[in-house]
Short mmCIF file of C-alpha atoms in Angstrom, two decimals:
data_model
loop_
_atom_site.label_atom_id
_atom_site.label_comp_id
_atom_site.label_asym_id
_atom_site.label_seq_id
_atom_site.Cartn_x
_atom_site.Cartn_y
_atom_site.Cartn_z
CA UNK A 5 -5.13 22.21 -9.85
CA UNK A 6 -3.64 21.17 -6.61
CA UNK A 7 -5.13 18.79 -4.60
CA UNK A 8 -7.86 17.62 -6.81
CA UNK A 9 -7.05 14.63 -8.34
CA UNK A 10 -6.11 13.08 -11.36
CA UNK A 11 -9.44 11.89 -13.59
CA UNK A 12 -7.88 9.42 -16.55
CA UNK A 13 -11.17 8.29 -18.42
CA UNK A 14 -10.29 5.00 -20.05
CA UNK A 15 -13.18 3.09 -21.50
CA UNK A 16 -12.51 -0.84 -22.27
CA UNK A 17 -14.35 -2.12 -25.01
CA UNK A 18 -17.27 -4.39 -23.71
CA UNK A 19 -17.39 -2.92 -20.01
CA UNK A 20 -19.13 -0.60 -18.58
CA UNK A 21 -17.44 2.46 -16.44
CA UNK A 22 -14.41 4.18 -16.05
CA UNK A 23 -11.59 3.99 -14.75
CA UNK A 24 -10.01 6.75 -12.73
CA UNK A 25 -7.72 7.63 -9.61
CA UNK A 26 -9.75 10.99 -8.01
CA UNK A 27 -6.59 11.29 -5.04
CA UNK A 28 -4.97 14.80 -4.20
CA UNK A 29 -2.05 15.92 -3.97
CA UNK A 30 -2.09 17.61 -0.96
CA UNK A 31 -3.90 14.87 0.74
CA UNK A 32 -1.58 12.68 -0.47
CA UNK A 33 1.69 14.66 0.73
CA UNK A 34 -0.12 14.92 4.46
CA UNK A 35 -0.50 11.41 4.95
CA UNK A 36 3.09 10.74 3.17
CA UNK A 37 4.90 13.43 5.84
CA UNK A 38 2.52 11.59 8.91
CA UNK A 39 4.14 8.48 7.53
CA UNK A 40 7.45 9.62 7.91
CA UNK A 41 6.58 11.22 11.10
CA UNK A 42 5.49 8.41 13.20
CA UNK A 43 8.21 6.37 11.33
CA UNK A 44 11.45 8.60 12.10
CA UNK A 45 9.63 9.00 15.69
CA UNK A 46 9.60 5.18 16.55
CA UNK A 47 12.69 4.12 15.20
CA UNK A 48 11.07 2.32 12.40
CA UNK A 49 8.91 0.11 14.58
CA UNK A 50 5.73 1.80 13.07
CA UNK A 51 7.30 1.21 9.29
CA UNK A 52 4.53 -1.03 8.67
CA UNK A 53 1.63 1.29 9.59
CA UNK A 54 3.11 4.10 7.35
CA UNK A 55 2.48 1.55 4.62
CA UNK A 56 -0.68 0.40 4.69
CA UNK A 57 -1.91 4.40 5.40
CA UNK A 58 -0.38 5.05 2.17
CA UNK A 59 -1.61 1.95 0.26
CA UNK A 60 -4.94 2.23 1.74
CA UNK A 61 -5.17 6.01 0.35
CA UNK A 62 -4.35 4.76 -2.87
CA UNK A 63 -6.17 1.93 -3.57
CA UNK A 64 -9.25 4.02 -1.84
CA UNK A 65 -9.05 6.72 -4.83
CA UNK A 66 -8.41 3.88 -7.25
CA UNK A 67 -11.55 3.21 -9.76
CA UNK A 68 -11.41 0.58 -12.53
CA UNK A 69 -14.18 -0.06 -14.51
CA UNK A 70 -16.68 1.81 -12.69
CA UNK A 71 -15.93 -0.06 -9.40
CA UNK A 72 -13.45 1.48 -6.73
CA UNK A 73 -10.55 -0.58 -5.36
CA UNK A 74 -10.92 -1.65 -1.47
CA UNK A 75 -7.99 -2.32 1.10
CA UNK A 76 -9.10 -4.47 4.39
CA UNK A 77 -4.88 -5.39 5.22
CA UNK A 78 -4.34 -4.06 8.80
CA UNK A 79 -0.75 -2.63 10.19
CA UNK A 80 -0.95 -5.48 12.60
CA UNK A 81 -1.18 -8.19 10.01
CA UNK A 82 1.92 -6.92 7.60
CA UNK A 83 3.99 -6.22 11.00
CA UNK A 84 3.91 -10.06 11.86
CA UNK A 85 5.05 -10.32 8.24
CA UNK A 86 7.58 -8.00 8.72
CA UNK A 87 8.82 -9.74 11.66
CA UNK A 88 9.12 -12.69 10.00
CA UNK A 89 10.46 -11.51 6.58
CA UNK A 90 13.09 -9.90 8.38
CA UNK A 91 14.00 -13.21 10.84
CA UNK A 92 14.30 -14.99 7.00
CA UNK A 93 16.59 -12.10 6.05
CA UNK A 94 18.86 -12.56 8.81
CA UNK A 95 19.06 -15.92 8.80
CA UNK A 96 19.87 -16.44 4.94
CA UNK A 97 22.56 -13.40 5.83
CA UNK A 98 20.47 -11.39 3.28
CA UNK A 99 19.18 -13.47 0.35
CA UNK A 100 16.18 -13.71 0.98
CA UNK A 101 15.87 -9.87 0.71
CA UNK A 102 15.46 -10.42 -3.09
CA UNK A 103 12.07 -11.89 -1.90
CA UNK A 104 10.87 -8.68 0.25
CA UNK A 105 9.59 -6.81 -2.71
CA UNK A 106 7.45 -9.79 -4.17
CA UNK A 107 6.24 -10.56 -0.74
CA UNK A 108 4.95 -7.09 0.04
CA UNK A 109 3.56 -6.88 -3.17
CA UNK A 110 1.83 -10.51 -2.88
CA UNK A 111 -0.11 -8.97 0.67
CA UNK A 112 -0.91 -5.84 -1.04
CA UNK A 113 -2.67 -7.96 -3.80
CA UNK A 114 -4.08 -10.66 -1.47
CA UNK A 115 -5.97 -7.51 0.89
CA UNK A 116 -7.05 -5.83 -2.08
CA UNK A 117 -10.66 -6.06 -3.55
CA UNK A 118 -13.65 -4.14 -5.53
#
């Protein structure tokens, strides 16, 4: 059904609890078109905030083992990374661009806890 959530039971061998992701759909698609809302709307100043909205959503509904996933990264904090990522873009005349992904991906990690 719509909007309910995905519940994947996996059981690992020694542990106890679940793991699961209990996020809807329609939830999901909401905060996905407020994203792109308040994106298009600032000229991609507020790129940053429409990420960590989504993130946060996900790693919210996110259970592993019987404990669920918390986010504490702020829109402020990745939009000074931003700022700079994109300075280091510039000046390497795009290279460093290769980086971006890995770098996103290393202050997901780094703000995300049980």
């Amino acid at each position: 059904m719509l909007g309910t959530g995905i519940n994947v039971n996996v059981n690992v061998p020694g542990q106890n609890g679940a793991s699961y992701f209990d996020g809807g759909l329609l939830e999901y698609i909401g905060w996905a078109l407020v994203g792109w809302l308040v994106t298009v709307c600032t000229i991609g100043i507020c790129y940053p905030w429409a990420v960590v909205v989504l993130y946060r959503w996900k790693i919210e509904h996110t259970v592993i083992n019987g404990q669920r996933l918390r986010f504490d990264g702020t829109a402020m904090q990745l939009f000074g990374n931003w700022i700079k990522w994109w300075l280091l873009c510039i000046i390497t005349l795009g290279i460093y661009s290769f980086w971006l992904s890995i770098k996103l991906e290393q202050w997901r990690v780094k703000h995300t806890y049980f």
